[in-house]
C-alpha cells in the first residue's frame, strides 16, 4: 500500500481463536485446517449471536476524534491508491476475510465469509460460503429496497479491479490468477468496454451465498489477498448510479461495514457514523504473547461492535499542529511521526508526565519498506548501460541511511538491508546488501566512468553536458528535511540536485506515469508476505506499484518462478537472487522501516495498533464524551 510520507478488517461473529488462519501455513496446512474449521465456525457464529442482545451497540455519545496527516483522494476500493483513503474504505466496506485483532503473527479470520475456505487437494479451487442477512446501508440506488450482500457483489467487485477503464493499481492482485478473468480484461481493452455480465469460469457462483474460485495455479496468499481493502464488496447499482467517466465512484461510498460516511469536506474533514443496521459482531479475541492483551480482553470481551457511535477525522498537514491538537485534548487518537518523538518520549518510552496523565502509546515496527528510487525510464538516470549503472550505484553509496533516520525520524526507524521488512514472511535478518555507504568509493566510481567535475564543483555527463537531478518530496516539513539530507548526499559526490515540493495526490499521479526522476518511496504491507514487497520491482507492475519503472528481465523471470512456490527455503533462495540482481543494476537503494507510534487519550479503551489493518475503530471502545 502506497504511503504518503517517505512514509485490514474487522472480526466476524466467529471466534477468531478457533477459526483463524495463520499467515505462514503451507498448502497442506491450509487444506487440513479449512476442513476442520467449517463446523466450528458455524457453532461460534451461533454462540456470538445468542449473546449479542445483551451488549450495548454504537453509542452516539462515544465520538472518536482522529487525524490524517495528508488529504484523502476518494473512496472506491478498486480505484483508491493511498493509505488514508483506504482507511476510510476499510470502515465502510467489508471483505470476505479479515485479521484477528490480537494474534501474533497476523492471522486470517472470516469477515463476511461464513467460515474459512474449503480448498481442493490441488490448491487451485477455493469454495467460500457467505453469511446470510448482511445488508448494504440504504441508498437511493436501491430505490427504497433492502439490499442484501451476495457473492455476485464480490464477483462484480473483483471484475472492476481488472477493468482497463478504471486503471486500478490493484490489478496485480488478480492478474494471471483466476481462470478466464484475464481474457475478459483483454477483450475489454480491444472493445473499450468491460462486459460485467459475462460469466468468468474462475468465479463460479454456486448460489447467492456460495462462491467457488478456480485458480490458474495454486496461490498461497489468496486468503490474505481476499482480506485486502481493494477486494471489498461494492454494489453494481451504486457504482452505475455514481460512477465518473473512468468508472470510479469516489464520492459515494456505500458498503456493508460498521460505519457510513455522513459528512465529507474534501481535504479537510470526514465524519463517519456507526451503521445502525450493521450485522451482529461480538468482540471475542484470544491473547497473544503481549502482556497487555489480557487487559484489553478484560475490557472488551463480549461487547457488540462497533462501540463507537461516530468517528471524526480531520486532516492536519503539519506534525507540530497534530501534536498540539492532541496535547489540547482535541484529538483522541493519532500517529506521532518520529520528528516529534523527543517531545513525548524518552527513548522508546513515554515521558513520565504523559504516563501520569494516562496517555497510552502503542509502538510497533511497521511492516514497511522505504526505498530510494531513480526512474529507470529517465533518459539521464535510467537505462542498463554500464555508465548509467555506475551513476546510480554511486548515488546509492553516497547516501547515509542511518543519518537520515537520525535527522528526520529522531531514530524512530530501523535501517534495512533486505527488501522484505521484519514481521513479514520471508524476512532475512542476516542478509547484508552489497551496496553500503561509501562516499569515497562513490566518487571514484564516477571519476572512472567519465562524470567529470567542473569549476563549480559539480559533475557533468560523460559527453560534457550539464547534469542535474530533481528530487521530489511532499510539501510538509518532513519532505523538506528529507530533501536537505539528500542534497548533502548529492553534494558529497558533486551532483547538482534541485528539490521540488508537491502535494501527495499530485506526486502519486505523476509517479504512476513514470514522470518523477527520484523520490523516497514508502510501501507498507497489504498482506504480510514477502511477495507483497518483491512485486514492487516486477516490470508488469509499472504504472501500479513499480514506482521506479524498473524493467530487468532476469528479475522478472525469477519473480514469476517465485509466484509458483509456497513460503520456504526454495522461495527464499529466489528472493536472495532477485535482491542481488537489483543491487547489481542499482535501480533503487533499500532504506528503512519506521516505528509506528500511536498515541491515545486515557478515555480510549482496548487500543492496540495492528500491523496490517489500517484502522482499529471496529475493535475499540471509549468513555462517553463529556
Tab-separated table of N, CA, C and O in Angstrom, residues 71-75 250-252 264-270 315:
chain	number	residue	atom	x	y	z
A	71	UNK	N	-4.280	14.745	2.832
A	71	UNK	CA	-5.654	14.728	2.344
A	71	UNK	C	-5.983	13.399	1.691
A	71	UNK	O	-5.139	12.763	1.070
A	72	UNK	N	-7.223	12.992	1.853
A	72	UNK	CA	-7.742	11.802	1.193
A	72	UNK	C	-7.950	12.087	-0.309
A	72	UNK	O	-7.940	13.244	-0.737
A	73	UNK	N	-8.162	11.037	-1.085
A	73	UNK	CA	-8.396	11.211	-2.516
A	73	UNK	C	-9.773	10.735	-2.959
A	73	UNK	O	-10.256	11.144	-4.016
A	74	UNK	N	-10.419	9.868	-2.184
A	74	UNK	CA	-11.728	9.357	-2.555
A	74	UNK	C	-11.895	7.923	-2.095
A	74	UNK	O	-10.941	7.272	-1.656
A	75	UNK	N	-13.144	7.408	-2.217
A	75	UNK	CA	-13.491	6.183	-1.511
A	75	UNK	C	-14.154	5.146	-2.424
A	75	UNK	O	-15.350	4.875	-2.320
A	250	UNK	N	-15.874	7.617	-6.499
A	250	UNK	CA	-15.020	8.012	-5.372
A	250	UNK	C	-15.756	8.834	-4.310
A	250	UNK	O	-15.271	8.968	-3.192
A	251	UNK	N	-16.920	9.384	-4.645
A	251	UNK	CA	-17.571	10.331	-3.731
A	251	UNK	C	-18.822	9.777	-3.073
A	251	UNK	O	-19.453	10.477	-2.280
A	252	UNK	N	-19.203	8.547	-3.384
A	252	UNK	CA	-20.445	7.989	-2.838
A	252	UNK	C	-20.229	6.558	-2.342
A	252	UNK	O	-20.753	5.606	-2.911
A	264	UNK	N	-18.420	14.950	4.434
A	264	UNK	CA	-17.111	14.975	3.793
A	264	UNK	C	-16.818	16.369	3.275
A	264	UNK	O	-17.481	16.850	2.364
A	265	UNK	N	-15.854	17.010	3.899
A	265	UNK	CA	-15.318	18.275	3.401
A	265	UNK	C	-13.969	17.922	2.788
A	265	UNK	O	-13.021	17.608	3.507
A	266	UNK	N	-13.880	17.949	1.488
A	266	UNK	CA	-12.708	17.418	0.795
A	266	UNK	C	-11.408	18.055	1.291
A	266	UNK	O	-11.297	19.265	1.397
A	267	UNK	N	-10.460	17.199	1.600
A	267	UNK	CA	-9.155	17.652	2.040
A	267	UNK	C	-9.138	18.240	3.427
A	267	UNK	O	-8.127	18.798	3.851
A	268	UNK	N	-10.238	18.102	4.172
A	268	UNK	CA	-10.319	18.749	5.476
A	268	UNK	C	-10.922	17.875	6.569
A	268	UNK	O	-10.354	17.738	7.644
A	269	UNK	N	-12.078	17.254	6.276
A	269	UNK	CA	-12.797	16.578	7.362
A	269	UNK	C	-13.678	15.461	6.810
A	269	UNK	O	-14.311	15.602	5.764
A	270	UNK	N	-13.718	14.343	7.545
A	270	UNK	CA	-14.618	13.237	7.257
A	270	UNK	C	-15.303	12.827	8.544
A	270	UNK	O	-14.655	12.718	9.586
A	315	UNK	N	-8.075	16.490	8.726
A	315	UNK	CA	-6.794	16.485	8.018
A	315	UNK	C	-5.952	17.635	8.560
A	315	UNK	O	-6.338	18.801	8.466
